[in-house]
Coordinates of C-alpha atoms in Angstrom, one line a residue:
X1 CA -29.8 52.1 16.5
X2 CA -26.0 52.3 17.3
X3 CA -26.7 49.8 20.0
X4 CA -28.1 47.1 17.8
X5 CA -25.2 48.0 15.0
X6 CA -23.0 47.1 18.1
X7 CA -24.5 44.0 19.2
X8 CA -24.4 43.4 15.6
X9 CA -20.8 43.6 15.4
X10 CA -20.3 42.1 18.1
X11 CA -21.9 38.5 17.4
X12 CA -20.3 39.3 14.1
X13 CA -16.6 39.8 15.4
X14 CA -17.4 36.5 17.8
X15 CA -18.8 34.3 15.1
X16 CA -15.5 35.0 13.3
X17 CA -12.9 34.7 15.8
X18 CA -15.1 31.1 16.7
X19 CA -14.6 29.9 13.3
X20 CA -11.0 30.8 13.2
X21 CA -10.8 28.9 16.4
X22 CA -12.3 25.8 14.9
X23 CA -10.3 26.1 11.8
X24 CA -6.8 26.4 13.7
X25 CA -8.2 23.3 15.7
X26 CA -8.9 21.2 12.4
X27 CA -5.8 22.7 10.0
X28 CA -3.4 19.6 9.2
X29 CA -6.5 17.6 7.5
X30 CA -8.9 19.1 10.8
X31 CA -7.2 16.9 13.1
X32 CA -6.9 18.9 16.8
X33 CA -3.4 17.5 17.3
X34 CA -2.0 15.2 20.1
X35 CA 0.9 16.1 22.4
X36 CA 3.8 14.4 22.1
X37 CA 3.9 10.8 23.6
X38 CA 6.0 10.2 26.6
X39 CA 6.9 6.8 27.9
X40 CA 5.7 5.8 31.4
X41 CA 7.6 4.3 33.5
X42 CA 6.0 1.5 33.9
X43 CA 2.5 -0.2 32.9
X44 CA -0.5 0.3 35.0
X45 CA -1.6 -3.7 35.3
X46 CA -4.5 -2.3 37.7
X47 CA -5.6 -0.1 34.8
X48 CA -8.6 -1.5 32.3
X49 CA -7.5 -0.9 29.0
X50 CA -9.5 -0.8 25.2
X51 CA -8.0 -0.6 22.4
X52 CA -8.8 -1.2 18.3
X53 CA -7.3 -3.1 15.6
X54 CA -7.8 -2.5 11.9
X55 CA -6.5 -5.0 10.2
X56 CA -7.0 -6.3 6.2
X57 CA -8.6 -9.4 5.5
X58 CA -10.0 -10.5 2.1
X59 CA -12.1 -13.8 2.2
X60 CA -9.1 -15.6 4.0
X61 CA -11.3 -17.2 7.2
X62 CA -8.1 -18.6 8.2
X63 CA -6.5 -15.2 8.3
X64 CA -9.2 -14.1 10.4
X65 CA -9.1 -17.0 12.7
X66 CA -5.5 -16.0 13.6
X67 CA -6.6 -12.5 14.4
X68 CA -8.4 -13.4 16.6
X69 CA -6.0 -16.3 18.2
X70 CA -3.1 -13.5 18.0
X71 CA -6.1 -11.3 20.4
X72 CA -6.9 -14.2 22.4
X73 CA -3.3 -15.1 23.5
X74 CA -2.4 -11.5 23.9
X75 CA -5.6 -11.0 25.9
X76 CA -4.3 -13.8 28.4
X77 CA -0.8 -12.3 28.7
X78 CA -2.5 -8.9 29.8
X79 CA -5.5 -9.6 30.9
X80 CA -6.5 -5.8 31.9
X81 CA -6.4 -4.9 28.1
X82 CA -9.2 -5.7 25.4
X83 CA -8.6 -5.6 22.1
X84 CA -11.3 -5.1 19.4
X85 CA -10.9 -6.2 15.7
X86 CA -12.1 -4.6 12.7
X87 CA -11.6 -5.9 9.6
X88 CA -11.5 -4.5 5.9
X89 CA -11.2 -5.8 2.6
X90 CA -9.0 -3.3 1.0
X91 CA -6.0 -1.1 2.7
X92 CA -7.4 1.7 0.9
X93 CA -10.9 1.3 2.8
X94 CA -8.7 1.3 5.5
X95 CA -6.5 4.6 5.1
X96 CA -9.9 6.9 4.0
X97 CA -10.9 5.6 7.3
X98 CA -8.0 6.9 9.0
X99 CA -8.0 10.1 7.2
X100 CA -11.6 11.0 8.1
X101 CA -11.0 10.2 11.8
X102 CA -7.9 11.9 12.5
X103 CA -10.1 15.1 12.2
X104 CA -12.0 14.1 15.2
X105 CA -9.4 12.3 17.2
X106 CA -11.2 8.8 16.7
X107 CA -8.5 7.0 15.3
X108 CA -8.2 3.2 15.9
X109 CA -4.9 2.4 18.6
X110 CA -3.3 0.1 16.4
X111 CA -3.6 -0.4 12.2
X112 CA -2.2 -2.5 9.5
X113 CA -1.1 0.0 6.7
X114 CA 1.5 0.5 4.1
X115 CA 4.4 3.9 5.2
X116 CA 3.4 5.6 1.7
X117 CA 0.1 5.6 3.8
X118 CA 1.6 7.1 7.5
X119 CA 3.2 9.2 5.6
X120 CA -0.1 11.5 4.7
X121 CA -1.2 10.4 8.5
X122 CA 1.5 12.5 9.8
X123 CA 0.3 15.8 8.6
X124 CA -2.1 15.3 11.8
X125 CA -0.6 16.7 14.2
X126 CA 1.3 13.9 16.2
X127 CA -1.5 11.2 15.3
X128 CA 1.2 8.9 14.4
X129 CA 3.5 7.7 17.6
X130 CA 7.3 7.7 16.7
X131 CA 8.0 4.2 18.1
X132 CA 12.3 5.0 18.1
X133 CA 12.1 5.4 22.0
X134 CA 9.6 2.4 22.3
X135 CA 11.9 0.5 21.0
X136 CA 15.0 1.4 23.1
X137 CA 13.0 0.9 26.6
X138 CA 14.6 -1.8 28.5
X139 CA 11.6 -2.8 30.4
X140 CA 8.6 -2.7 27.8
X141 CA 11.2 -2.1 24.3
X142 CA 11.5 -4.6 21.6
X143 CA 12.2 -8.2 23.5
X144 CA 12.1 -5.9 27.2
X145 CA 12.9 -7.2 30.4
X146 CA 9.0 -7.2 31.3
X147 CA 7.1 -8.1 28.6
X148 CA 5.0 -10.8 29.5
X149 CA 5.8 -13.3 26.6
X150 CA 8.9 -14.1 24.4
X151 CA 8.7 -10.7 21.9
X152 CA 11.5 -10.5 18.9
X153 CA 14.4 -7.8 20.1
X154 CA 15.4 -5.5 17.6
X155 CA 18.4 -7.1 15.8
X156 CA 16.2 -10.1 15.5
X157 CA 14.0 -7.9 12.7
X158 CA 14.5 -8.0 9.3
X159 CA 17.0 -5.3 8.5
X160 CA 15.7 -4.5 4.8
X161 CA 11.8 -5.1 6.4
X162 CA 12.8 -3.0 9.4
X163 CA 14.3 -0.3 7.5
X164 CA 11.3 0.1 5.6
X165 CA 9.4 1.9 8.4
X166 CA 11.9 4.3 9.2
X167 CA 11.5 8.1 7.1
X168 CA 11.7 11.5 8.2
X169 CA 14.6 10.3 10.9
X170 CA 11.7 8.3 13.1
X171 CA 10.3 4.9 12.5
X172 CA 6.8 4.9 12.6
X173 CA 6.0 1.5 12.2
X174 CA 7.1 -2.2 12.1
X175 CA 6.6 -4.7 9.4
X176 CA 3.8 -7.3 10.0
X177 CA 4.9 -9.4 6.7
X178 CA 6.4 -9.3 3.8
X179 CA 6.0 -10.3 -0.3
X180 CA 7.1 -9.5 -3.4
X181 CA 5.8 -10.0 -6.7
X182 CA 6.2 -13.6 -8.6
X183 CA 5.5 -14.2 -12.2
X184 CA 3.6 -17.5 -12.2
X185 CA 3.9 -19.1 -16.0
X186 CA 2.0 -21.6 -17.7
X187 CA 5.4 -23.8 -18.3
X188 CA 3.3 -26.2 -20.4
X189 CA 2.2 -23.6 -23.1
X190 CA 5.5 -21.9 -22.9
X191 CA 7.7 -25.6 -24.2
X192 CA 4.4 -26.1 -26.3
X193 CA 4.9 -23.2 -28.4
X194 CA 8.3 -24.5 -28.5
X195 CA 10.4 -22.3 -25.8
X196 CA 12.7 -23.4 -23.2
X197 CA 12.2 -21.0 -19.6
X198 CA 15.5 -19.5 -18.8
X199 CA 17.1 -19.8 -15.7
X200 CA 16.1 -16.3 -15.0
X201 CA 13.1 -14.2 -17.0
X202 CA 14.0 -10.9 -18.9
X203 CA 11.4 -9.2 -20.6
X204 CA 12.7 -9.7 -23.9
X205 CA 11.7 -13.3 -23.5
X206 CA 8.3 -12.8 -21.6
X207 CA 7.3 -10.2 -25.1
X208 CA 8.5 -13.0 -27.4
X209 CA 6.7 -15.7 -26.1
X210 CA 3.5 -13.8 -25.3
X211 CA 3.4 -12.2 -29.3
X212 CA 3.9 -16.4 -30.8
X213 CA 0.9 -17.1 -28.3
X214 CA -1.1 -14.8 -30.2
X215 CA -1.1 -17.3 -33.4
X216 CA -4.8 -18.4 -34.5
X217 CA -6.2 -20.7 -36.6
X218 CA -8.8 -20.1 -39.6
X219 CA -11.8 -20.1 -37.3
X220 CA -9.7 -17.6 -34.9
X221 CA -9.1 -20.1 -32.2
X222 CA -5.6 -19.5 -30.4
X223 CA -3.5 -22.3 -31.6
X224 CA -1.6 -22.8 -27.6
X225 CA -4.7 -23.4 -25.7
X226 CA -7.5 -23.9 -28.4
X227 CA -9.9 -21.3 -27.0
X228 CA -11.4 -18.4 -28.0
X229 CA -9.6 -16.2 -25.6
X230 CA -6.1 -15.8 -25.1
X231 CA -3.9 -13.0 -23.1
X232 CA -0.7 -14.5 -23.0
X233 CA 0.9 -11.5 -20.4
X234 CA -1.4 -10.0 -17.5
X235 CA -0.1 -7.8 -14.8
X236 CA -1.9 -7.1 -11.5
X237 CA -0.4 -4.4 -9.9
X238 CA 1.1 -2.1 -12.8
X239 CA 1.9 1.2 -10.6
X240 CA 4.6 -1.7 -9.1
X241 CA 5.2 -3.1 -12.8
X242 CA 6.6 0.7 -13.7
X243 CA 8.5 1.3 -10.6
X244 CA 10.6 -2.1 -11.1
X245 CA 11.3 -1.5 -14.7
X246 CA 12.6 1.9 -13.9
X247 CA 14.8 0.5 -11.1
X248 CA 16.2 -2.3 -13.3
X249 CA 17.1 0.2 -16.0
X250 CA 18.8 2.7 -13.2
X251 CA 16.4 5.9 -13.9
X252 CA 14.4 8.2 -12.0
X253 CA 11.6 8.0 -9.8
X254 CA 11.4 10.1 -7.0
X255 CA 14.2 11.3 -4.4
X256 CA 14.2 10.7 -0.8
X257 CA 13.3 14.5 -0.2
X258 CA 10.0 14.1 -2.4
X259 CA 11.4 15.4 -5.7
X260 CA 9.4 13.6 -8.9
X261 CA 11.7 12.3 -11.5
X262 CA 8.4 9.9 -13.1
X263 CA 8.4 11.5 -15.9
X264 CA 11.4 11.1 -18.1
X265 CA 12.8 9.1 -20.8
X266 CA 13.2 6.1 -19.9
X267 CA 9.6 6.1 -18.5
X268 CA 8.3 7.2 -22.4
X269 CA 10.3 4.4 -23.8
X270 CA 8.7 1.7 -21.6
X271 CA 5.4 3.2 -22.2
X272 CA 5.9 3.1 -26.4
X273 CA 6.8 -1.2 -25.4
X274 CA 4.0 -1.5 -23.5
X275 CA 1.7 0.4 -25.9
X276 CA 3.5 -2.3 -29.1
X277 CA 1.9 -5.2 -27.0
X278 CA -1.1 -4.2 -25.5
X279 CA -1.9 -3.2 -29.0
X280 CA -1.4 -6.8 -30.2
X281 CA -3.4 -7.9 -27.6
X282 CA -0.5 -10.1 -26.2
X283 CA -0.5 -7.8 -23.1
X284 CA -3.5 -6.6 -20.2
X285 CA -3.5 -5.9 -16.9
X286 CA -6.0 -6.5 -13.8
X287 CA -8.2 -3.5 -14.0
X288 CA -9.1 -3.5 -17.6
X289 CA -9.1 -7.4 -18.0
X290 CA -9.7 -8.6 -14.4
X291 CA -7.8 -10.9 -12.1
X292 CA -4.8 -12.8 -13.9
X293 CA -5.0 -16.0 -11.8
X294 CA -8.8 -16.4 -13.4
X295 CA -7.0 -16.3 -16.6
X296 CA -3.9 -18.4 -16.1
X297 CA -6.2 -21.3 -14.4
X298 CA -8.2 -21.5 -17.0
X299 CA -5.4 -21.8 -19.7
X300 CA -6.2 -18.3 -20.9
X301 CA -2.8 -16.4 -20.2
X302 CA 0.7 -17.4 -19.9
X303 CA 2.8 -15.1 -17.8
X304 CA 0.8 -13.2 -15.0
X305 CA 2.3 -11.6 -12.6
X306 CA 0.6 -11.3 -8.8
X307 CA 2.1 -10.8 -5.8
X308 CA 3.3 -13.9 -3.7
X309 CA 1.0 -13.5 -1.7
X310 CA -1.8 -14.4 -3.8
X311 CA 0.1 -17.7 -4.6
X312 CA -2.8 -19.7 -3.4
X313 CA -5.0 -18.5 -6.3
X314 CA -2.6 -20.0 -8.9
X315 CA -2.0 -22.7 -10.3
X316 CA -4.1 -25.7 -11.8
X317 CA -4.7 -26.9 -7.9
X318 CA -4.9 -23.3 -6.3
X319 CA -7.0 -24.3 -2.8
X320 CA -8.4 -20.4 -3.1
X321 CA -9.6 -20.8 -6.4
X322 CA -12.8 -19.9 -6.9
X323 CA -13.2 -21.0 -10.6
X324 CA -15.5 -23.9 -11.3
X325 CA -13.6 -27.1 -11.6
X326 CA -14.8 -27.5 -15.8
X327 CA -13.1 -23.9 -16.5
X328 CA -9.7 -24.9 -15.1
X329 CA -6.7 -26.5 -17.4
X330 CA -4.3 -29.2 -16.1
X331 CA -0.7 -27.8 -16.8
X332 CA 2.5 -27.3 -15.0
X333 CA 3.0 -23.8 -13.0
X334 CA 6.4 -22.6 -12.4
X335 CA 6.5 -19.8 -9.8
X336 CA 9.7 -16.9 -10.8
X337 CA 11.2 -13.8 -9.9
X338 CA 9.9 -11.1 -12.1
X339 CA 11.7 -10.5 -15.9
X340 CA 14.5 -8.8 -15.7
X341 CA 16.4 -5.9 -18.1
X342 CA 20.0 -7.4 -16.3
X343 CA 19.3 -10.8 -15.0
X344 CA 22.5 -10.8 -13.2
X345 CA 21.9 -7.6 -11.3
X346 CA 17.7 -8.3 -10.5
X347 CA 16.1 -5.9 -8.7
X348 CA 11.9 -6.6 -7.5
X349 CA 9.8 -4.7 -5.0
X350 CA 9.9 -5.0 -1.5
X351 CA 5.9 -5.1 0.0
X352 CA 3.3 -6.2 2.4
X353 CA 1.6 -4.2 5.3
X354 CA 3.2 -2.6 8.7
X355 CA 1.7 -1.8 11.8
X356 CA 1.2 1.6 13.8
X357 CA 0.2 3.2 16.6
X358 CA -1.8 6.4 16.4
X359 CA -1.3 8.6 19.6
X360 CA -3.9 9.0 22.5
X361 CA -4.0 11.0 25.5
X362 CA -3.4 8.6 27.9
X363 CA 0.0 7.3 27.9
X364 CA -0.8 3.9 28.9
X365 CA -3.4 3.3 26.5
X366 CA -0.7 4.1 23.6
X367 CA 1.8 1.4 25.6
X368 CA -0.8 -0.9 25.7
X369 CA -1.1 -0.5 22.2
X370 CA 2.7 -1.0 21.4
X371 CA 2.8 -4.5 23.5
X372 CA -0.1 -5.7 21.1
X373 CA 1.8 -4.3 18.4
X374 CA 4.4 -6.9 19.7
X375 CA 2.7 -9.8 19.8
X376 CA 2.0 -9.0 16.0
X377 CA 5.7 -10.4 15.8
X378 CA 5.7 -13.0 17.7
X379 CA 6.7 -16.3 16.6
X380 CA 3.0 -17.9 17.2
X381 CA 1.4 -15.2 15.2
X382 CA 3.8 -14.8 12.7
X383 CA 4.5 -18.0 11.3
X384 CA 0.9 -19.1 11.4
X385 CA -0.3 -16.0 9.4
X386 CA 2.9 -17.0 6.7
X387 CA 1.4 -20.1 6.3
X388 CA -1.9 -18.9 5.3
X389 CA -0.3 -17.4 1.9
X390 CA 3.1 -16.9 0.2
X391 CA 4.2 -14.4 3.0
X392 CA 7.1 -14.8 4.9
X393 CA 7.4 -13.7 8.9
X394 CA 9.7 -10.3 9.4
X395 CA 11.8 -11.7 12.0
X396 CA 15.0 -14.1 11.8
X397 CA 13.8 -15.5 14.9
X398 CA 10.4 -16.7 12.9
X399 CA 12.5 -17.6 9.8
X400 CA 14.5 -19.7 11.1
X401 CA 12.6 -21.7 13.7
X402 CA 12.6 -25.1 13.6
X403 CA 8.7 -24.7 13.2
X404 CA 8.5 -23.0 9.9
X405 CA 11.8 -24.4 8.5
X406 CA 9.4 -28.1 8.8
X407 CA 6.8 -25.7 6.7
X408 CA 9.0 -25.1 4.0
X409 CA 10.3 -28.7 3.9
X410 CA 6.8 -29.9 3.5
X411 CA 6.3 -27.8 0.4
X412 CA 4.2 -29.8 -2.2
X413 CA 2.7 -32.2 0.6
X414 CA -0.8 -31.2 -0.2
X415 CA -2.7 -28.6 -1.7
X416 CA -3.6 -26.9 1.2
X417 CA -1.6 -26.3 3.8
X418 CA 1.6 -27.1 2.1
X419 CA 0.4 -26.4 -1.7
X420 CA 4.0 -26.4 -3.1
X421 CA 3.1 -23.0 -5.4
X422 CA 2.3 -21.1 -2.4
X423 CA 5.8 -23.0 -0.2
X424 CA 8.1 -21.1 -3.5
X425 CA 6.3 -18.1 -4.0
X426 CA 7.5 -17.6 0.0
X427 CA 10.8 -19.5 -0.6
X428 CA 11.2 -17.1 -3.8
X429 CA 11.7 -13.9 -1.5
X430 CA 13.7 -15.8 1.1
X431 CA 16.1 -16.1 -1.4
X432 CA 16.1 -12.6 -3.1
X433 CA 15.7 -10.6 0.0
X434 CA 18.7 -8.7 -0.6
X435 CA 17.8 -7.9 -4.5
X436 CA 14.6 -6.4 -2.9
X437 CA 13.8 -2.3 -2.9
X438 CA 11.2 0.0 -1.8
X439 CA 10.5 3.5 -3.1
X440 CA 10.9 6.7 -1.2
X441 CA 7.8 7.4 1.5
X442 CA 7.1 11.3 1.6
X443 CA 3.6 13.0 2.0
X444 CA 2.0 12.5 -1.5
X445 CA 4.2 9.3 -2.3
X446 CA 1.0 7.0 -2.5
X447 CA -0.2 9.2 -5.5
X448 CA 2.8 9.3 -7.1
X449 CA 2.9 5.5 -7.0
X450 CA -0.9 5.7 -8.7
X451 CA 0.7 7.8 -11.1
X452 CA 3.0 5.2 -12.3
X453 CA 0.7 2.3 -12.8
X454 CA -1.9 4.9 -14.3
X455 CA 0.7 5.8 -17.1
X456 CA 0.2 2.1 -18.2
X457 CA -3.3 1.3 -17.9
X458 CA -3.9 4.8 -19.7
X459 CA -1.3 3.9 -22.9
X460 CA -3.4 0.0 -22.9
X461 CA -6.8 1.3 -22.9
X462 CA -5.3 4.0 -25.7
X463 CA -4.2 1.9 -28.5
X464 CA -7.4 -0.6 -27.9
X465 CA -9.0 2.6 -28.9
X466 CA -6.7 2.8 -31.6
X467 CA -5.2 6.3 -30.3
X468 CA -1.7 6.8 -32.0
X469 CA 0.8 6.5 -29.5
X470 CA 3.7 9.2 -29.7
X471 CA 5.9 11.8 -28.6
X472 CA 2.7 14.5 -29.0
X473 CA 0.7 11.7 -27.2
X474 CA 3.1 10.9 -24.5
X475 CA 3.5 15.0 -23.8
X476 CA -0.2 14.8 -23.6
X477 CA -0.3 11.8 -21.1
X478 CA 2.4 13.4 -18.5
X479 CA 0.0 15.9 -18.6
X480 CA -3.2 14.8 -17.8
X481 CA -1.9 12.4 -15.1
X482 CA 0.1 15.3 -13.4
X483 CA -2.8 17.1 -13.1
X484 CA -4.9 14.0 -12.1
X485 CA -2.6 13.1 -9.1
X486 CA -2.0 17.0 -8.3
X487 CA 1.2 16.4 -8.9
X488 CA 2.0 20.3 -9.5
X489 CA -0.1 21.5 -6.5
X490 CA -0.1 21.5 -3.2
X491 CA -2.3 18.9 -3.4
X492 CA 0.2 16.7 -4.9
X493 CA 4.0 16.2 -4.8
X494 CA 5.8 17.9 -8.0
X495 CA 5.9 20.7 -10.4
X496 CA 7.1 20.5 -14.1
X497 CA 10.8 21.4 -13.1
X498 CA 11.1 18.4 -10.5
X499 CA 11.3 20.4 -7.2
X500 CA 8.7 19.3 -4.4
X501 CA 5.3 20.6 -2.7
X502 CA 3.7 19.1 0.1
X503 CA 1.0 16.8 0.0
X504 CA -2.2 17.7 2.4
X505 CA -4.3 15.4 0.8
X506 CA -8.2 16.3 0.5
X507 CA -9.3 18.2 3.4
X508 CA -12.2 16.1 5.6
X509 CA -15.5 18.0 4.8
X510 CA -15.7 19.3 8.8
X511 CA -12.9 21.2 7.9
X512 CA -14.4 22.6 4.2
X513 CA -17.1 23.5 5.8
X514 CA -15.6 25.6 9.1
X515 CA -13.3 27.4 6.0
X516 CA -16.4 28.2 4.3
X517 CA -18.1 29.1 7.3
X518 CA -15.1 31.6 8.0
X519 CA -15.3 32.6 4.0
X520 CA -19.0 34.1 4.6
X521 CA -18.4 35.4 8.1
X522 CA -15.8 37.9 6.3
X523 CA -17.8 38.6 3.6
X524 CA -20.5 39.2 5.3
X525 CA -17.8 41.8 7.8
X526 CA -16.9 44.0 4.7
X527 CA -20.5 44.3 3.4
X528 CA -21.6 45.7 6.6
X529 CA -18.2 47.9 6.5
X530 CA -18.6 49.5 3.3
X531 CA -22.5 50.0 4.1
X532 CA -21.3 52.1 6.8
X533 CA -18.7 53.7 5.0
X534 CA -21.1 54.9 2.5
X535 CA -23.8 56.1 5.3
X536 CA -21.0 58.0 6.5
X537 CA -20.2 59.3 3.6
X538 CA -24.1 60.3 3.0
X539 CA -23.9 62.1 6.5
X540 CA -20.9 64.0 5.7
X541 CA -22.4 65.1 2.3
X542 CA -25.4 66.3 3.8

């Protein structure tokens, strides 16, 4: 008997030290952690080399064509290294993807992401390679003495763009293009209804015009267009339509270190504007009304605001349009900076996708990855991808070649290639780089930046239900989105008085169900304990 309680005991005490073992191997979202990179001394050309590319691609085929000519004459400058491309249609496929395979060390090489993104990727153990000595290397650096084609040195980088990969003291990626957001308006609505466009939007001017295109006639047609439907202002992306406005009005966000400043005033008093329009119906957004380039194509919406980059969906001759010819209206499109609360001190978001390099145990593998990473900003790949929307290349060298500068002289040309509302979309951020921002990037900043633009679509969708919008409302909303985002747990990235907590993210379910596994291992320890104790006990009595 006492030998099968110690046999028992002992698979017992082994099970449990096993699934500790497991668990310690998957903590930091079950990922088994890396060592840190070092930099060889030189590449292994004899070597054979595979590596993978995620990269985003929505229903651009010229896009993806360029992949794979970026691959192509990469693949001929290193011929010993392979490259295989998958491609997503959403960034956000793309980081779950990332997330789930850091737990098993199957991370791709090399991914196009955004650095609120790496930021969550770094909680697995040295996944994400800092590139800051990469960089520096004379022979294989940024523009080094033996890279095998004509690579962009640092200084020749975007500073703004550059800077934009660089948080906890490392950068962790480099820029791979850049937009901002445009408002693209219906100019010939705007002088119908008897308005001149400023010089430079506000939003005073953008809420005027939008409520006097709300007029209708007796049989409820909208007097500007003559349709049934009508949403004069439509914003895409509102999480960066809250971020801006709190910038332009000089109030809180979020710190560098992570704190949450979200929820204040200011924040309330946009919210009560926003809630005064969307109630009139003068104002929507994408994900309760749907894309606003459908709309402003087909003469139903005046103002919509979309990134540059979508510039080839707008506009009466969009060549991405995907609107039957009968549904779209002839009318003039003029393509702006976004409104502005201080026109003469504009502020607009800074965007578009990085690259990084996740870490790998072989040394050369990861350098292979980095020279690919290169060739990213390369002046072929770089200005050919720029020209396939209203992005612009992250490097001076690209900028200002005599190549892209014939691009942007071209602009109007045609409506493909040199479609003129795509050409000023890009021209648009050329000229407003240095009244560009981005927000802080800390581990839990991508939900806080869902937070924002959920604040709006919840207030729009509220007083369409006819909910009264105010202050016991507004309490209530901080609330509900707090806890929806975690922002007060450890989850999430803020507690009611401000101060920070880290942001794990959701564990992969490998690691749920080791930590459960462990749970009942435990339980099922202190059972057999207190039987014994109570056998004892029984003896004792006896």
């Amino acid at each position: 008997m006492r030998t099968m309680r110690k046999k028992a005991m002992a698979f017992l005490l082994t099970s449990a030290l096993a699934a500790g073992s497991l668990t310690a191997l998957t903590g930091c979202h079950g990922s088994m952690g890396m060592g840190d990179f070092e930099m060889p001394e030189e590449f292994d050309s004899r070597g054979s080399y595979e590596i993978t590319f995620w990269a985003k691609n929505d229903t651009n085929k010229t896009q993806t064509a360029i992949y794979e000519q970026a691959i192509a004459g990469f693949e001929k400058a290193y011929p010993n290294i392979r490259v295989n491309l998958r491609l997503y249609t959403d960034y956000g496929k793309i980081y779950n993807d990332v997330i789930t395979n850091i737990s098993t060390n199957t991370t791709p090489n090399v991914c196009i992401t955004y650095p609120d993104h790496i930021a969550t990727y770094l909680t697995g153990n040295n996944q994400v390679v800092p590139l800051d000595e990469l960089f520096e290397d004379e022979s294989y650096g940024l523009g080094g003495s033996e890279v095998r084609f004509d690579a962009p040195a640092e200084e020749e980088i975007i500073p703004q763009f550059l800077e934009e990969c660089r948080f906890g003291g490392h950068y962790y990626a480099l820029p791979y293009m850049r937009s901002t957001e445009a408002c693209y308006v219906n100019k010939t609505y705007v002088e119908k209804l008897g308005y001149t466009l400023p010089e430079k939007l506000t939003w005073d001017f953008v809420w005027e015009v939008s409520e006097a295109a709300m007029a209708q006639d007796e049989e409820e047609n909208f007097l500007v267009n003559g349709q049934k439907v009508m949403i004069p202002f439509i914003y895409k992306s509102t999480d960066n339509m809250m971020i801006q406005m709190l910038r332009q009005k000089e109030a809180g966000y979020s710190t560098e270190e992570g704190e949450i400043r979200l929820f204040n005033d200011t924040t309330r008093e946009i919210l009560y504007t926003v809630a005064e329009h969307g109630k009139t119906g003068a104002f929507s957004t994408f994900k309760i009304s749907s894309y606003p380039a459908n709309f402003l194509n087909a003469g139903q919406c005046i103002f919509a605001i979309d990134s540059t980059a979508g510039a080839t969906w707008m506009g009466t001759h969009a060549p991405l349009s995907d609107m039957s010819e009968d549904k779209i209206v002839e009318f003039e499109t003029e393509v702006m900076p976004i409104p502005q609360f201080d026109p003469e001190h504009p502020w607009m978001i800074s965007q578009g996708p990085s690259v990084c390099i996740f870490n790998k145990s072989d040394p050369q593998e990861v350098l292979a990855s980095w020279l690919f990473v290169q060739y990213l900003l390369s002046n072929e790949v770089q200005i050919a991808y720029s020209e396939t929307e209203g992005y612009v290349p992250v490097t001076v060298k690209a900028q200002q070649s005599e190549e892209y500068q014939d691009y942007l002289s071209r602009c109007g040309e045609d409506n493909e290639a040199y479609y003129d509302v795509k050409i000023r979309a890009a021209q648009l951020l050329l000229d407003h780089t240095e009244h560009t921002f981005v927000t802080p990037v800390f581990n839990g900043s991508a939900s806080l930046r869902n937070a924002a633009g959920q604040l709006i679509e919840n207030t729009v969708k509220s007083v369409r239900r006819k909910e009264t919008i105010d202050e016991a409302y507004m309490e209530q909303l901080f609330e509900d989105i707090t806890s929806l985002y975690r922002l007060d747990q450890p989850g999430g990235s803020a507690v009611p008085d401000g101060s920070a907590k880290e942001d794990l993210g959701k564990l992969p379910g490998t690691a749920v169900v080791l930590l459960a596994s462990l749970a009942g291992i435990w339980m099922v320890m202190i059972v057999y304990f207190v039987a014994q104790m109570v056998r004892k006990r029984k003896r004792i009595a006896e």
